[in-house]
mmCIF file of C-alpha atoms in Angstrom:
data_model
loop_
_atom_site.group_PDB
_atom_site.id
_atom_site.type_symbol
_atom_site.label_atom_id
_atom_site.label_comp_id
_atom_site.label_asym_id
_atom_site.label_seq_id
_atom_site.Cartn_x
_atom_site.Cartn_y
_atom_site.Cartn_z
ATOM 1 C CA MET A 1 -111.477 120.295 -85.676
ATOM 2 C CA SER A 2 -109.444 117.422 -87.657
ATOM 3 C CA GLU A 3 -110.124 113.733 -86.522
ATOM 4 C CA LYS A 4 -107.121 111.586 -85.693
ATOM 5 C CA ILE A 5 -107.779 108.176 -87.090
ATOM 6 C CA ASN A 6 -105.914 104.824 -86.925
ATOM 7 C CA THR A 7 -105.312 102.369 -89.688
ATOM 8 C CA GLU A 8 -108.815 100.446 -89.206
ATOM 9 C CA GLN A 9 -110.385 103.935 -89.626
ATOM 10 C CA PHE A 10 -108.581 104.990 -92.516
ATOM 11 C CA LYS A 11 -109.573 101.909 -94.338
ATOM 12 C CA GLU A 12 -113.334 102.524 -93.596
ATOM 13 C CA LYS A 13 -113.464 106.433 -94.068
ATOM 14 C CA VAL A 14 -110.700 106.875 -96.685
ATOM 15 C CA PHE A 15 -109.444 103.923 -98.390
ATOM 16 C CA ASN A 16 -109.210 100.156 -98.011
ATOM 17 C CA TYR A 17 -106.013 99.209 -99.523
ATOM 18 C CA GLU A 18 -106.168 95.512 -98.530
ATOM 19 C CA THR A 19 -109.262 95.025 -100.702
ATOM 20 C CA ASN A 20 -108.954 97.460 -103.511
ATOM 21 C CA THR A 21 -105.888 97.536 -105.816
ATOM 22 C CA GLU A 22 -107.197 100.614 -107.466
ATOM 23 C CA TRP A 23 -107.593 103.939 -105.703
ATOM 24 C CA LYS A 24 -111.097 104.224 -104.494
ATOM 25 C CA TYR A 25 -111.965 106.803 -102.352
ATOM 26 C CA ALA A 26 -114.670 105.808 -99.417
ATOM 27 C CA GLY A 27 -115.524 109.242 -98.168
ATOM 28 C CA ASP A 28 -118.521 111.430 -98.890
ATOM 29 C CA LEU A 29 -116.826 114.789 -98.853
ATOM 30 C CA PRO A 30 -113.219 115.634 -100.325
ATOM 31 C CA ALA A 31 -110.624 115.014 -97.606
ATOM 32 C CA ILE A 32 -107.175 115.898 -96.284
ATOM 33 C CA VAL A 33 -104.934 113.464 -94.628
ATOM 34 C CA ASP A 34 -102.173 115.044 -92.237
ATOM 35 C CA PHE A 35 -99.335 112.253 -91.689
ATOM 36 C CA TYR A 36 -97.554 113.520 -88.756
ATOM 37 C CA ALA A 37 -95.739 112.685 -85.330
ATOM 38 C CA ASP A 38 -95.897 114.577 -82.069
ATOM 39 C CA TRP A 39 -92.185 114.930 -81.706
ATOM 40 C CA CYS A 40 -92.088 116.836 -85.621
ATOM 41 C CA GLY A 41 -91.642 120.495 -85.230
ATOM 42 C CA PRO A 42 -92.982 121.516 -88.781
ATOM 43 C CA CYS A 43 -96.274 118.992 -87.979
ATOM 44 C CA LYS A 44 -96.836 121.002 -84.964
ATOM 45 C CA MET A 45 -96.777 124.344 -87.149
ATOM 46 C CA VAL A 46 -99.263 122.780 -89.756
ATOM 47 C CA SER A 47 -101.621 121.191 -87.169
ATOM 48 C CA PRO A 48 -103.446 124.558 -86.141
ATOM 49 C CA ILE A 49 -103.848 125.772 -89.458
ATOM 50 C CA LEU A 50 -105.444 122.360 -90.593
ATOM 51 C CA ASP A 51 -107.661 122.870 -87.493
ATOM 52 C CA GLN A 52 -108.594 126.450 -88.436
ATOM 53 C CA LEU A 53 -109.195 125.164 -92.264
ATOM 54 C CA SER A 54 -111.513 122.345 -91.106
ATOM 55 C CA LYS A 55 -113.716 124.883 -89.534
ATOM 56 C CA GLU A 56 -113.780 127.162 -92.502
ATOM 57 C CA TYR A 57 -114.596 124.510 -94.881
ATOM 58 C CA GLU A 58 -116.959 122.810 -92.374
ATOM 59 C CA GLY A 59 -119.497 120.298 -94.254
ATOM 60 C CA LYS A 60 -117.464 120.821 -97.239
ATOM 61 C CA ILE A 61 -114.206 118.815 -96.519
ATOM 62 C CA ARG A 62 -112.977 116.426 -93.950
ATOM 63 C CA VAL A 63 -109.494 116.560 -92.137
ATOM 64 C CA TYR A 64 -107.969 113.548 -91.011
ATOM 65 C CA LYS A 65 -104.616 113.190 -88.987
ATOM 66 C CA VAL A 66 -102.465 110.145 -88.953
ATOM 67 C CA ASN A 67 -99.827 109.698 -86.332
ATOM 68 C CA THR A 68 -96.882 107.975 -88.090
ATOM 69 C CA ASP A 69 -95.240 106.533 -85.369
ATOM 70 C CA GLU A 70 -98.479 104.761 -84.003
ATOM 71 C CA GLU A 71 -99.548 103.758 -87.707
ATOM 72 C CA GLN A 72 -96.404 102.526 -89.132
ATOM 73 C CA GLU A 73 -98.284 100.035 -91.695
ATOM 74 C CA LEU A 74 -100.419 102.624 -92.962
ATOM 75 C CA SER A 75 -97.473 105.119 -93.387
ATOM 76 C CA ALA A 76 -95.404 102.380 -95.196
ATOM 77 C CA VAL A 77 -98.475 101.688 -97.602
ATOM 78 C CA PHE A 78 -98.447 105.517 -98.842
ATOM 79 C CA GLY A 79 -94.501 105.663 -98.859
ATOM 80 C CA ILE A 80 -94.399 108.547 -96.245
ATOM 81 C CA GLN A 81 -90.890 109.361 -96.255
ATOM 82 C CA SER A 82 -91.066 112.790 -94.608
ATOM 83 C CA ILE A 83 -93.424 114.498 -92.428
ATOM 84 C CA PRO A 84 -95.697 116.381 -92.386
ATOM 85 C CA THR A 85 -97.035 114.717 -95.606
ATOM 86 C CA ILE A 86 -100.388 116.012 -96.529
ATOM 87 C CA LEU A 87 -102.644 114.026 -98.903
ATOM 88 C CA PHE A 88 -105.400 116.109 -100.652
ATOM 89 C CA ILE A 89 -107.988 113.286 -101.723
ATOM 90 C CA PRO A 90 -110.642 114.519 -104.274
ATOM 91 C CA LYS A 91 -113.964 112.830 -104.475
ATOM 92 C CA GLU A 92 -113.167 111.622 -107.788
ATOM 93 C CA GLY A 93 -109.468 111.215 -109.214
ATOM 94 C CA GLN A 94 -106.155 110.407 -107.506
ATOM 95 C CA PRO A 95 -105.104 111.880 -104.452
ATOM 96 C CA GLN A 96 -102.055 114.240 -104.444
ATOM 97 C CA ALA A 97 -99.369 114.566 -101.714
ATOM 98 C CA ALA A 98 -97.569 117.838 -100.651
ATOM 99 C CA MET A 99 -94.280 117.505 -98.461
ATOM 100 C CA GLY A 100 -93.556 120.060 -95.675
ATOM 101 C CA ALA A 101 -95.206 122.645 -93.387
ATOM 102 C CA LEU A 102 -97.258 124.584 -95.982
ATOM 103 C CA PRO A 103 -98.346 128.106 -95.479
ATOM 104 C CA LYS A 104 -102.140 128.525 -95.216
ATOM 105 C CA ALA A 105 -102.484 129.891 -98.505
ATOM 106 C CA ALA A 106 -100.790 127.129 -100.143
ATOM 107 C CA LEU A 107 -103.169 124.823 -98.480
ATOM 108 C CA GLU A 108 -106.354 126.736 -99.439
ATOM 109 C CA LYS A 109 -104.977 126.693 -102.996
ATOM 110 C CA ALA A 110 -104.608 123.020 -102.818
ATOM 111 C CA ILE A 111 -108.323 122.618 -101.304
ATOM 112 C CA ASN A 112 -109.359 124.844 -104.279
ATOM 113 C CA ASP A 113 -107.342 123.173 -107.100
ATOM 114 C CA VAL A 114 -107.268 119.610 -106.015
ATOM 115 C CA LEU A 115 -110.183 119.155 -103.913
ATOM 116 C CA GLY A 116 -112.312 121.610 -106.345
ATOM 117 C CA VAL A 117 -113.720 123.233 -102.983
ATOM 118 C CA LYS A 118 -114.450 126.774 -102.884
ATOM 119 C CA LYS A 119 -114.420 128.779 -99.530
ATOM 120 C CA THR A 120 -117.832 130.704 -99.423
ATOM 121 C CA ALA A 121 -117.771 133.888 -97.367
#
């Protein structure tokens, strides 16, 4: 399942933007961060797909959820303008953001292309 995290947890598990000016991912596995809000219709469409992907790619990626209403500072740091915004974070290199309710196939393509993680059957 995806894990809901707050700003402090984000700084521990993903990136501490207060101590680092350069991007440096803190995690051990590639990650997806879903910036969402409870009132957002498209977010509700993406959420079960991300839960499903977190199971299918278990042990290969981490899936985090950040509530933009509760974590406004964190959302501002990343310039989140529209939700859902999904951040794909490879172990090495820069994260890439995608906006909107992406279908499962597009999310899987990003996991493959951006995160460099393949699903094993």
